[in-house]
CSV table of C-alpha atoms in Angstrom, one decimal:
chain,number,residue,atom,x,y,z
A,1,UNK,CA,4.4,-14.2,3.5
A,2,UNK,CA,4.6,-16.1,6.8
A,3,UNK,CA,4.3,-14.6,10.2
A,4,UNK,CA,7.5,-15.0,12.3
A,5,UNK,CA,6.7,-16.2,15.7
A,6,UNK,CA,9.2,-13.9,17.5
A,7,UNK,CA,9.1,-10.7,15.5
A,8,UNK,CA,5.3,-10.9,14.9
A,9,UNK,CA,4.7,-10.3,18.6
A,10,UNK,CA,6.9,-7.2,18.5
A,11,UNK,CA,5.1,-5.8,15.5
A,12,UNK,CA,1.7,-6.2,17.2
A,13,UNK,CA,3.1,-4.6,20.3
A,14,UNK,CA,4.3,-1.6,18.3
A,15,UNK,CA,0.8,-1.1,16.9
A,16,UNK,CA,-0.7,-1.3,20.3
A,17,UNK,CA,1.7,1.2,21.8
A,18,UNK,CA,1.1,3.7,19.1
A,19,UNK,CA,-2.7,3.2,19.3
A,20,UNK,CA,-2.5,3.9,23.0
A,21,UNK,CA,-1.1,7.4,22.3
A,22,UNK,CA,2.7,7.0,22.4
A,23,UNK,CA,4.7,8.8,19.7
A,24,UNK,CA,6.8,6.8,17.2
A,25,UNK,CA,10.0,8.3,18.9
A,26,UNK,CA,8.8,7.2,22.3
A,27,UNK,CA,8.1,3.6,21.1
A,28,UNK,CA,11.5,3.5,19.4
A,29,UNK,CA,13.1,4.5,22.8
A,30,UNK,CA,11.2,1.8,24.7
A,31,UNK,CA,12.3,-0.9,22.3
A,32,UNK,CA,15.9,0.2,22.4
A,33,UNK,CA,15.9,0.4,26.2
A,34,UNK,CA,14.5,-3.2,26.4
A,35,UNK,CA,17.2,-4.4,24.0
A,36,UNK,CA,14.8,-5.5,21.3
A,37,UNK,CA,16.8,-6.0,18.1
A,38,UNK,CA,16.2,-3.6,15.3
A,39,UNK,CA,15.0,-5.2,12.0
A,40,UNK,CA,18.5,-4.9,10.4
A,41,UNK,CA,20.2,-6.4,13.5
A,42,UNK,CA,17.8,-9.3,13.4
A,43,UNK,CA,18.4,-9.9,9.7
A,44,UNK,CA,22.1,-10.1,10.4
A,45,UNK,CA,21.6,-12.8,13.0
A,46,UNK,CA,19.6,-14.7,10.4
A,47,UNK,CA,22.6,-14.9,8.1
A,48,UNK,CA,22.1,-11.9,5.8
A,49,UNK,CA,25.4,-10.2,4.9
A,50,UNK,CA,24.1,-6.8,3.8
A,51,UNK,CA,25.8,-3.9,5.5
A,52,UNK,CA,22.9,-1.9,6.9
A,53,UNK,CA,25.0,1.0,8.3
A,54,UNK,CA,27.5,2.8,6.2
A,55,UNK,CA,29.6,3.3,9.3
A,56,UNK,CA,29.5,-0.3,10.3
A,57,UNK,CA,27.8,0.7,13.6
A,58,UNK,CA,25.0,-1.1,15.4
A,59,UNK,CA,21.5,-0.2,14.2
A,60,UNK,CA,18.8,0.8,16.5
A,61,UNK,CA,15.0,1.4,16.3
A,62,UNK,CA,14.2,4.8,15.0
A,63,UNK,CA,11.0,6.9,14.8
A,64,UNK,CA,11.1,6.6,11.0
A,65,UNK,CA,11.2,2.8,11.2
A,66,UNK,CA,8.2,2.8,13.5
A,67,UNK,CA,6.2,5.2,11.3
A,68,UNK,CA,6.9,3.1,8.2
A,69,UNK,CA,5.6,0.0,10.0
A,70,UNK,CA,2.5,1.6,11.3
A,71,UNK,CA,1.6,2.8,7.7
A,72,UNK,CA,2.2,-0.6,6.1
A,73,UNK,CA,-1.1,-2.3,5.3
A,74,UNK,CA,0.6,-5.7,4.7
A,75,UNK,CA,0.5,-6.4,8.4
A,76,UNK,CA,-3.3,-6.6,8.1
A,77,UNK,CA,-3.1,-9.5,5.6
A,78,UNK,CA,-3.6,-7.2,2.6
A,79,UNK,CA,-1.3,-7.0,-0.4
A,80,UNK,CA,-1.0,-3.8,-2.3
A,81,UNK,CA,0.4,-3.5,-5.9
A,82,UNK,CA,1.0,-0.7,-8.4
A,83,UNK,CA,2.1,1.9,-5.8
A,84,UNK,CA,4.5,3.1,-8.5
A,85,UNK,CA,4.6,3.1,-12.2
A,86,UNK,CA,7.0,3.9,-15.0
A,87,UNK,CA,6.1,5.4,-18.4
A,88,UNK,CA,9.1,4.1,-20.2
A,89,UNK,CA,11.2,0.9,-20.2
A,90,UNK,CA,13.7,1.2,-17.3
A,91,UNK,CA,12.5,4.7,-16.7
A,92,UNK,CA,12.2,6.5,-13.4
A,93,UNK,CA,9.3,5.1,-11.3
A,94,UNK,CA,6.8,7.6,-10.0
A,95,UNK,CA,4.2,7.3,-7.3
A,96,UNK,CA,0.6,6.6,-8.2
A,97,UNK,CA,-2.3,8.0,-6.3
A,98,UNK,CA,-3.8,5.6,-3.6
A,99,UNK,CA,-7.0,5.5,-5.6
A,100,UNK,CA,-5.2,3.6,-8.4
A,101,UNK,CA,-3.5,1.0,-6.1
A,102,UNK,CA,-4.6,-2.6,-6.4
A,103,UNK,CA,-5.6,-4.0,-3.0
A,104,UNK,CA,-6.1,-7.7,-2.4
A,105,UNK,CA,-7.3,-8.8,1.0
A,106,UNK,CA,-6.5,-12.0,2.9
A,107,UNK,CA,-3.5,-12.9,0.8
A,108,UNK,CA,-1.6,-14.0,3.9
A,109,UNK,CA,-2.0,-14.3,7.6
A,110,UNK,CA,-2.4,-10.9,9.3
A,111,UNK,CA,-0.4,-9.9,12.3
A,112,UNK,CA,-2.7,-7.1,13.4
A,113,UNK,CA,-6.4,-6.6,13.0
A,114,UNK,CA,-7.7,-3.9,10.6
A,115,UNK,CA,-9.3,-2.1,13.6
A,116,UNK,CA,-6.0,-1.9,15.4
A,117,UNK,CA,-4.3,-0.7,12.1
A,118,UNK,CA,-6.8,2.1,11.7
A,119,UNK,CA,-6.5,3.1,15.4
A,120,UNK,CA,-2.7,3.2,15.3
A,121,UNK,CA,-2.6,5.3,12.1
A,122,UNK,CA,-5.3,7.6,13.4
A,123,UNK,CA,-3.4,8.2,16.6
A,124,UNK,CA,-0.1,8.6,14.8
A,125,UNK,CA,-1.5,11.3,12.5
A,126,UNK,CA,-3.0,13.1,15.5
A,127,UNK,CA,0.4,13.0,17.3
A,128,UNK,CA,2.2,14.3,14.2
A,129,UNK,CA,-0.4,17.0,13.8
A,130,UNK,CA,0.0,18.3,17.4
A,131,UNK,CA,3.8,18.3,16.9
A,132,UNK,CA,3.5,20.4,13.8
A,133,UNK,CA,1.9,23.3,15.7
A,134,UNK,CA,-0.7,23.9,12.9
A,135,UNK,CA,-4.1,25.2,13.8
A,136,UNK,CA,-6.9,22.6,13.7
A,137,UNK,CA,-9.8,22.7,11.3
A,138,UNK,CA,-12.6,24.9,12.4
A,139,UNK,CA,-15.8,22.9,12.1
A,140,UNK,CA,-18.0,25.3,14.0
A,141,UNK,CA,-20.4,27.6,12.1
A,142,UNK,CA,-23.0,30.1,13.1
A,143,UNK,CA,-26.4,28.4,12.8
A,144,UNK,CA,-28.1,31.7,11.8
A,145,UNK,CA,-25.8,33.3,9.2
A,146,UNK,CA,-23.5,30.3,8.3
A,147,UNK,CA,-20.3,32.1,9.0
A,148,UNK,CA,-17.4,30.3,10.7
A,149,UNK,CA,-17.2,31.0,14.4
A,150,UNK,CA,-14.1,33.0,15.5
A,151,UNK,CA,-12.5,33.8,18.9
A,152,UNK,CA,-9.7,33.1,21.3
A,153,UNK,CA,-9.1,31.6,24.7
A,154,UNK,CA,-11.3,28.6,23.8
A,155,UNK,CA,-14.5,30.7,23.2
A,156,UNK,CA,-16.0,31.0,19.8
A,157,UNK,CA,-18.5,33.7,18.6
A,158,UNK,CA,-20.0,34.8,15.3
A,159,UNK,CA,-18.2,37.9,13.9
A,160,UNK,CA,-21.5,39.2,12.4
A,161,UNK,CA,-22.2,40.8,15.8
A,162,UNK,CA,-19.7,43.4,14.9
A,163,UNK,CA,-21.5,44.2,11.6
A,164,UNK,CA,-25.1,44.1,12.6
A,165,UNK,CA,-26.3,45.7,15.8
A,166,UNK,CA,-29.4,43.6,16.2
A,167,UNK,CA,-28.9,40.0,15.1
A,168,UNK,CA,-29.5,36.5,16.4
A,169,UNK,CA,-25.9,35.7,15.9
A,170,UNK,CA,-25.0,37.4,19.1
A,171,UNK,CA,-26.4,34.5,21.1
A,172,UNK,CA,-24.3,31.9,19.3
A,173,UNK,CA,-21.4,31.3,21.7
A,174,UNK,CA,-19.6,28.1,22.6
A,175,UNK,CA,-16.7,26.8,24.5
A,176,UNK,CA,-14.5,24.7,22.2
A,177,UNK,CA,-13.3,22.2,24.8
A,178,UNK,CA,-16.8,21.4,26.1
A,179,UNK,CA,-18.3,21.3,22.6
A,180,UNK,CA,-15.6,19.0,21.3
A,181,UNK,CA,-16.5,16.5,24.0
A,182,UNK,CA,-20.2,16.7,23.1
A,183,UNK,CA,-19.5,16.2,19.4
A,184,UNK,CA,-17.3,13.2,20.2
A,185,UNK,CA,-20.0,11.7,22.4
A,186,UNK,CA,-22.6,12.2,19.7
A,187,UNK,CA,-20.3,10.5,17.2
A,188,UNK,CA,-19.9,7.5,19.3
A,189,UNK,CA,-23.7,7.3,19.8
A,190,UNK,CA,-24.2,7.6,16.0
A,191,UNK,CA,-21.7,4.8,15.4
A,192,UNK,CA,-23.4,2.5,17.9
A,193,UNK,CA,-26.8,3.2,16.4
A,194,UNK,CA,-25.5,2.5,12.9
A,195,UNK,CA,-24.1,-0.9,14.0
A,196,UNK,CA,-27.4,-1.8,15.7
A,197,UNK,CA,-29.5,-0.7,12.7
A,198,UNK,CA,-27.2,-2.6,10.3
A,199,UNK,CA,-27.6,-5.8,12.3
A,200,UNK,CA,-31.4,-5.4,12.4
A,201,UNK,CA,-31.5,-4.7,8.7
A,202,UNK,CA,-29.4,-7.7,8.0
A,203,UNK,CA,-31.6,-10.0,10.1
A,204,UNK,CA,-34.7,-8.5,8.5
A,205,UNK,CA,-33.4,-9.2,5.0
A,206,UNK,CA,-32.6,-12.8,6.0
A,207,UNK,CA,-36.2,-13.3,7.3
A,208,UNK,CA,-37.9,-11.9,4.2
A,209,UNK,CA,-36.0,-14.1,1.7
A,210,UNK,CA,-38.7,-16.7,0.5
A,211,UNK,CA,-36.1,-19.3,-0.4
A,212,UNK,CA,-32.5,-19.9,-0.3
A,213,UNK,CA,-30.7,-18.8,-3.5
A,214,UNK,CA,-27.8,-20.9,-2.4
A,215,UNK,CA,-30.0,-24.0,-2.5
A,216,UNK,CA,-31.3,-23.1,-6.0
A,217,UNK,CA,-27.8,-22.5,-7.3
A,218,UNK,CA,-26.8,-26.0,-6.0
A,219,UNK,CA,-29.9,-27.5,-7.6
A,220,UNK,CA,-29.2,-25.8,-11.0
A,221,UNK,CA,-25.6,-27.0,-11.0
A,222,UNK,CA,-26.7,-30.6,-10.4
A,223,UNK,CA,-29.5,-30.3,-13.0
A,224,UNK,CA,-27.1,-28.9,-15.7
A,225,UNK,CA,-24.6,-31.7,-15.0
A,226,UNK,CA,-27.3,-34.3,-15.3
A,227,UNK,CA,-28.6,-32.9,-18.6
A,228,UNK,CA,-25.1,-33.0,-20.0
A,229,UNK,CA,-24.9,-36.7,-19.2
A,230,UNK,CA,-28.1,-37.3,-21.1
A,231,UNK,CA,-26.6,-35.8,-24.3
A,232,UNK,CA,-24.4,-38.8,-25.1
A,233,UNK,CA,-27.2,-41.4,-25.0
A,234,UNK,CA,-29.3,-39.1,-27.3
A,235,UNK,CA,-26.4,-38.8,-29.8
A,236,UNK,CA,-25.7,-42.6,-29.6
A,237,UNK,CA,-29.4,-43.3,-30.5
A,238,UNK,CA,-29.0,-41.1,-33.6
A,239,UNK,CA,-25.7,-42.7,-34.7
A,240,UNK,CA,-27.2,-46.2,-34.2
A,241,UNK,CA,-30.1,-45.3,-36.5
A,242,UNK,CA,-32.7,-45.6,-33.7
A,243,UNK,CA,-33.4,-41.9,-34.0
A,244,UNK,CA,-34.0,-40.0,-37.3
A,245,UNK,CA,-32.1,-36.8,-38.1
A,246,UNK,CA,-35.3,-34.7,-37.8
A,247,UNK,CA,-36.2,-36.1,-34.4
A,248,UNK,CA,-32.6,-35.7,-33.3
A,249,UNK,CA,-32.5,-32.1,-34.3
A,250,UNK,CA,-35.8,-31.4,-32.5
A,251,UNK,CA,-34.5,-33.0,-29.3
A,252,UNK,CA,-31.2,-31.3,-29.6
A,253,UNK,CA,-32.9,-27.9,-30.0
A,254,UNK,CA,-35.0,-28.6,-26.8
A,255,UNK,CA,-31.8,-29.7,-25.0
A,256,UNK,CA,-29.9,-26.5,-26.1
A,257,UNK,CA,-32.8,-24.2,-25.2
A,258,UNK,CA,-33.3,-25.8,-21.7
A,259,UNK,CA,-29.6,-25.8,-21.0
A,260,UNK,CA,-29.2,-22.2,-22.0
A,261,UNK,CA,-32.2,-21.2,-19.8
A,262,UNK,CA,-30.7,-23.0,-16.8
A,263,UNK,CA,-27.3,-21.6,-17.4
A,264,UNK,CA,-28.7,-18.1,-17.7
A,265,UNK,CA,-30.6,-18.5,-14.5
A,266,UNK,CA,-27.5,-19.8,-12.8
A,267,UNK,CA,-25.5,-16.9,-14.0
A,268,UNK,CA,-28.1,-14.4,-12.8
A,269,UNK,CA,-28.2,-16.0,-9.3
A,270,UNK,CA,-24.4,-16.2,-9.0
A,271,UNK,CA,-24.0,-12.6,-10.1
A,272,UNK,CA,-26.7,-11.4,-7.7
A,273,UNK,CA,-25.0,-13.4,-4.9
A,274,UNK,CA,-21.6,-11.9,-5.7
A,275,UNK,CA,-23.0,-8.4,-5.7
A,276,UNK,CA,-24.8,-9.0,-2.4
A,277,UNK,CA,-21.6,-10.4,-0.8
A,278,UNK,CA,-19.6,-7.5,-2.0
A,279,UNK,CA,-22.2,-5.1,-0.7
A,280,UNK,CA,-22.3,-6.9,2.7
A,281,UNK,CA,-18.5,-6.9,2.9
A,282,UNK,CA,-18.4,-3.2,2.1
A,283,UNK,CA,-21.0,-2.4,4.7
A,284,UNK,CA,-19.1,-4.5,7.3
A,285,UNK,CA,-15.8,-2.8,6.3
A,286,UNK,CA,-17.4,0.7,6.7
A,287,UNK,CA,-18.8,-0.3,10.1
A,288,UNK,CA,-15.5,-1.7,11.1
A,289,UNK,CA,-13.8,1.6,10.1
A,290,UNK,CA,-16.4,3.6,12.1
A,291,UNK,CA,-15.9,1.3,15.1
A,292,UNK,CA,-12.3,2.3,15.2
A,293,UNK,CA,-13.3,5.7,16.4
A,294,UNK,CA,-15.5,4.5,19.3
A,295,UNK,CA,-12.6,4.4,21.7
A,296,UNK,CA,-11.2,7.8,20.8
A,297,UNK,CA,-10.7,10.0,23.8
A,298,UNK,CA,-10.5,13.3,21.8
A,299,UNK,CA,-11.9,14.9,18.7
A,300,UNK,CA,-9.0,14.4,16.4
A,301,UNK,CA,-8.3,16.1,13.1
A,302,UNK,CA,-8.9,12.9,11.2
A,303,UNK,CA,-12.4,12.6,12.7
A,304,UNK,CA,-13.1,16.2,11.7
A,305,UNK,CA,-11.9,15.5,8.2
A,306,UNK,CA,-13.5,12.1,7.6
A,307,UNK,CA,-16.7,12.1,9.6
A,308,UNK,CA,-17.9,15.7,10.3
A,309,UNK,CA,-19.0,18.2,7.6
A,310,UNK,CA,-19.7,21.0,10.0
A,311,UNK,CA,-21.3,21.9,13.3
A,312,UNK,CA,-23.9,24.7,13.4
A,313,UNK,CA,-24.1,26.7,16.6
A,314,UNK,CA,-27.3,28.2,18.0
A,315,UNK,CA,-28.4,30.0,21.1
A,316,UNK,CA,-28.9,28.2,24.4
A,317,UNK,CA,-25.8,26.0,23.8
A,318,UNK,CA,-27.6,24.1,21.0
A,319,UNK,CA,-25.5,22.6,18.2
A,320,UNK,CA,-26.5,20.8,15.0
A,321,UNK,CA,-24.0,18.2,13.7
A,322,UNK,CA,-23.9,17.5,10.0
A,323,UNK,CA,-22.1,14.2,9.6
A,324,UNK,CA,-19.8,13.5,6.6
A,325,UNK,CA,-20.8,9.8,6.3
A,326,UNK,CA,-24.0,8.2,5.0
A,327,UNK,CA,-25.5,6.1,7.7
A,328,UNK,CA,-28.5,5.1,5.6
A,329,UNK,CA,-30.5,4.6,8.8
A,330,UNK,CA,-30.9,8.0,10.5
A,331,UNK,CA,-30.8,11.7,9.7
A,332,UNK,CA,-27.4,13.1,9.0
A,333,UNK,CA,-28.2,16.3,11.0
A,334,UNK,CA,-28.6,15.7,14.7
A,335,UNK,CA,-29.4,18.3,17.4
A,336,UNK,CA,-27.4,18.1,20.7
A,337,UNK,CA,-27.1,20.2,23.8
A,338,UNK,CA,-23.8,21.5,25.1
A,339,UNK,CA,-22.9,22.7,28.6
């Protein structure tokens, strides 16, 4: 897959527009007003003869086309296979769950960065959620009894105050708009702290390594190659009668044992290096995903779902945030002050 110079810029612009908060319908209108050719019209200019419209009319950008593009991970340089499967030959193909998809990164040149892809999709889901009119997830719980906070007009209280005359729950009251801002600010601080701690941990690991495993791997490869070259002279001495069979077998046994030892050590180091690289890549990817939420201006439903388990509310406008991601560097429960 090769990036087209002209259309690649349009694709990137579409992601940036959606990431900025514009709906897919608004982006489609902007492109149509500017006279940007829709994908089908562009294909026709390239010589394709397929009839894209059953009515033979000109095709335009649509909100469905924009949504499909925003959700397509191939623009990040990733190829995804096995999205569908069939249980019989020529049978109907059915969708497979995302957990069973096969993802291969860096198979081709990306048009958009992974961070921009996540931001655009996060914003698209939030826009679609607001348009649906569904109530958002309630993440606020009473810190004293554990019940979910209830209320209206943007003020939440614990309903246990109706059941028990004297209880601490009466003092647990928050304003949703203000508290959402505090939670979002706390999230950004946690992400920034996670990034700093990850960098410090990485630098610390590099300093504590007594030797370079990469250098040892290179030495082992050269040593094994050199030993294999010494095998032929040894065999030639035996065939020429300069070396007895018993001596040859003794030397061969030493050679085989030493070669096996070096190859085993090489395998262990390479396996350890691969595991470490995969672990570092996963950490960097997780941090990259979290960094996508640093610029968020509101507490979206996606943030609530992916990053926040719950928020406990106490008296004096105190809240306790229980994160839904494992930082590995700080406590998952953090106290903050609202108001």
